[in-house]
């Protein structure tokens, strides 16, 4: 399935809003996205973006439920399914791609032909936020897919934030050490499996292309790039070929990041654009950082990583969610002994050094996707002082010079095992069978 097929499916099911009115890419487009996300949370297709030669689709990866559908998981089965795909990734190596002829109908473009979207009030200017970088390690040849915000400067220059913990940063450093450029391509409007793979956290020696192939249970059709030996996924709407300049850093930012704050100006990597081209009648994927679409995959993949770790070291884990932010992790368990929840909390702190800042453990009857229920369970099922775990001075998120994310907080929100019958939740018979329209 490519992004066009996904859009058609969303349209047919009534999950797509078409905006035909002209929209300004500076702030107005983002304001519409936020308004939709706070109401229907439908996907949006902007058909008339001022100054652009192509439409913009957004909010297509907007919920955990949507992600479950894309990977073939049951509604509450994202974690085990994602981890199953993880285990099958190496089995796709060597058969993850099929080389095809380069399409003859590709159209040369300038970056300035594309939607110049400025999302937040203090952003330095237009950014490419949904682009996935494809590159190869200069020594091993291992391929990597990853997201990195890219600030538009000109048709030939982008400034890119490469996080120090990301594989692409390692690839660039290896090339730079030898005084070499690192070839890379930016992919915008990719097929869903590649978008999901770009957000996966895999061992450095694994390929995200193989992970995408595992999602599809089929190889990815690819053709040779024009300016390097990289292979382009054939269903990609927009391709920007270029290279990272060695030993060159220039000011980038500020930019409104996924945690809801601005990252200030920093000297970041420079991407020299060599060529850009698109499919016929391309569709641009715009992504509002910090929004449902940006956070859903990050939260789901972090929950899956935590689920995998916990399943290996403790018993009784039912499901894991990261909500309402990726810094909040809630674990549902089938409680087996009195200190079970605290054992799970300590294991959860070890599962992800970046994100498991506040962890809670709840019983099976609590909705882990609703943090109001999690806090209700903690407030009503026992003492606050003896069911709280604080781990001081434990390092957290890697980009944290002021140590704002150091320390861990754990909440045991389970009920006492020997008094379980006292905490049976209120229920109203026939509540789920009521159709309110019959009473109006």
Coordinates of C-alpha atoms in Angstrom, one line a residue, residues 230-405:
X230 CA 21.3 4.5 -2.7
X231 CA 18.1 2.8 -3.6
X232 CA 14.9 4.7 -3.6
X233 CA 11.6 3.1 -2.5
X234 CA 9.5 3.3 -5.6
X235 CA 6.2 4.4 -4.0
X236 CA 7.8 7.6 -2.5
X237 CA 6.0 10.8 -3.5
X238 CA 9.0 13.2 -3.2
X239 CA 12.7 12.5 -3.3
X240 CA 15.4 15.0 -2.3
X241 CA 19.0 13.7 -3.0
X242 CA 22.0 15.3 -1.4
X243 CA 24.9 14.9 1.0
X244 CA 26.0 16.0 4.4
X245 CA 28.9 18.4 4.2
X246 CA 31.8 17.3 6.5
X247 CA 33.1 19.7 9.2
X248 CA 30.4 22.2 8.5
X249 CA 27.8 23.4 11.1
X250 CA 25.5 26.3 10.7
X251 CA 22.7 27.9 12.9
X252 CA 19.4 26.0 12.9
X253 CA 16.3 26.8 14.9
X254 CA 14.5 27.7 17.0
X255 CA 11.9 25.0 16.4
X256 CA 8.8 23.7 18.3
X257 CA 9.7 20.2 19.2
X258 CA 7.7 17.1 20.2
X259 CA 7.8 17.7 24.0
X260 CA 5.8 20.9 23.4
X261 CA 8.6 23.4 23.9
X262 CA 11.0 25.2 21.5
X263 CA 14.5 24.0 21.0
X264 CA 16.7 27.1 20.7
X265 CA 19.2 27.9 17.9
X266 CA 22.1 25.5 17.6
X267 CA 24.9 24.9 15.1
X268 CA 23.7 21.8 13.3
X269 CA 24.5 19.7 10.2
X270 CA 24.3 21.1 6.6
X271 CA 22.6 19.0 3.9
X272 CA 23.6 20.0 0.4
X273 CA 20.7 19.4 -2.0
X274 CA 21.8 18.0 -5.3
X275 CA 18.5 17.1 -7.0
X276 CA 14.8 16.8 -6.1
X277 CA 12.1 15.1 -8.0
X278 CA 8.6 13.7 -7.6
X279 CA 6.1 11.3 -8.9
X280 CA 3.5 12.7 -11.2
X281 CA 0.9 14.8 -9.3
X282 CA 2.7 14.3 -5.9
X283 CA 1.2 14.5 -2.5
X284 CA 3.2 16.2 0.3
X285 CA 3.1 14.8 3.8
X286 CA 3.1 17.5 6.4
X287 CA 3.6 16.6 10.1
X288 CA 2.9 18.9 13.0
X289 CA 5.6 18.2 15.7
X290 CA 4.1 17.5 19.1
X291 CA 0.7 16.6 17.6
X292 CA -1.1 13.3 17.7
X293 CA 0.5 12.2 14.4
X294 CA 4.0 12.9 15.7
X295 CA 3.5 11.4 19.1
X296 CA 1.4 8.3 18.4
X297 CA 4.2 6.3 16.8
X298 CA 6.8 7.4 19.3
X299 CA 4.6 6.5 22.2
X300 CA 3.6 3.1 20.7
X301 CA 7.1 2.0 19.8
X302 CA 8.4 3.1 23.3
X303 CA 5.6 1.1 24.9
X304 CA 6.5 -1.9 22.8
X305 CA 10.1 -1.7 23.8
X306 CA 9.1 -1.6 27.5
X307 CA 6.7 -4.5 27.0
X308 CA 9.5 -6.6 25.4
X309 CA 11.9 -5.9 28.3
X310 CA 9.3 -6.5 31.0
X311 CA 8.1 -9.7 29.4
X312 CA 11.7 -11.0 29.7
X313 CA 12.3 -10.2 33.4
X314 CA 8.9 -10.2 35.2
X315 CA 5.7 -12.1 35.0
X316 CA 2.1 -11.0 34.6
X317 CA 2.5 -8.1 32.2
X318 CA -0.7 -7.6 30.1
X319 CA -0.1 -4.4 28.2
X320 CA 1.9 -1.2 28.2
X321 CA 0.9 2.3 27.1
X322 CA 2.7 5.7 27.0
X323 CA 0.0 8.3 27.5
X324 CA -0.6 11.2 27.7
X325 CA 3.0 11.7 26.7
X326 CA 5.9 9.5 25.9
X327 CA 7.4 10.4 29.3
X328 CA 4.5 8.6 31.1
X329 CA 4.4 4.8 30.9
X330 CA 1.6 2.8 32.4
X331 CA 1.8 -1.0 32.7
X332 CA -1.2 -3.2 33.2
X333 CA -0.5 -6.4 35.1
X334 CA -2.3 -9.5 36.4
X335 CA -1.1 -9.1 40.0
X336 CA 0.4 -12.3 41.4
X337 CA 1.9 -11.2 44.8
X338 CA 1.9 -8.2 47.0
X339 CA 5.1 -6.5 45.8
X340 CA 4.6 -7.4 42.2
X341 CA 3.9 -3.8 41.1
X342 CA 7.1 -2.5 42.6
X343 CA 9.1 -5.2 40.9
X344 CA 7.5 -4.2 37.6
X345 CA 8.3 -0.5 38.3
X346 CA 12.0 -1.2 38.9
X347 CA 12.2 -3.2 35.7
X348 CA 10.4 -0.5 33.7
X349 CA 12.9 2.1 34.8
X350 CA 15.6 -0.1 33.1
X351 CA 13.6 -0.6 29.9
X352 CA 14.1 2.8 28.3
X353 CA 16.7 5.3 29.6
X354 CA 15.2 8.2 27.5
X355 CA 11.5 8.1 28.2
X356 CA 10.3 6.0 31.2
X357 CA 10.4 9.0 33.5
X358 CA 7.1 8.5 35.3
X359 CA 5.8 4.9 35.4
X360 CA 2.6 3.5 36.9
X361 CA 1.4 0.0 37.4
X362 CA -2.4 -0.8 37.4
X363 CA -4.7 -3.7 37.6
X364 CA -6.4 -5.4 34.6
X365 CA -9.7 -3.3 35.0
X366 CA -8.0 0.0 34.4
X367 CA -7.8 1.7 31.0
X368 CA -4.1 2.4 30.5
X369 CA -4.8 4.8 27.6
X370 CA -6.7 7.2 29.9
X371 CA -4.3 8.8 32.4
X372 CA -7.4 10.0 34.4
X373 CA -8.2 6.4 35.2
X374 CA -4.6 5.8 36.2
X375 CA -4.6 8.6 38.6
X376 CA -8.0 7.6 39.9
X377 CA -6.7 4.1 40.6
X378 CA -3.6 5.5 42.5
X379 CA -5.8 7.9 44.5
X380 CA -8.5 5.3 45.5
X381 CA -6.7 2.0 45.8
X382 CA -4.3 2.5 48.6
X383 CA -1.9 4.9 50.4
X384 CA 0.1 7.5 48.6
X385 CA 3.2 7.4 50.8
X386 CA 4.0 3.7 50.7
X387 CA 3.1 3.1 47.0
X388 CA 5.4 5.8 45.5
X389 CA 8.9 5.0 44.3
X390 CA 11.4 7.9 43.7
X391 CA 14.8 7.2 42.1
X392 CA 16.9 10.4 42.5
X393 CA 19.6 11.5 40.1
X394 CA 19.0 8.9 37.5
X395 CA 19.9 10.2 34.0
X396 CA 17.1 10.5 31.5
X397 CA 16.5 12.0 28.0
X398 CA 19.8 12.3 26.2
X399 CA 19.4 15.9 25.2
X400 CA 19.1 17.4 28.7
X401 CA 22.0 19.7 29.6
X402 CA 20.1 21.0 32.6
X403 CA 19.1 17.6 33.9
X404 CA 15.4 18.4 33.8
X405 CA 14.7 14.8 32.9

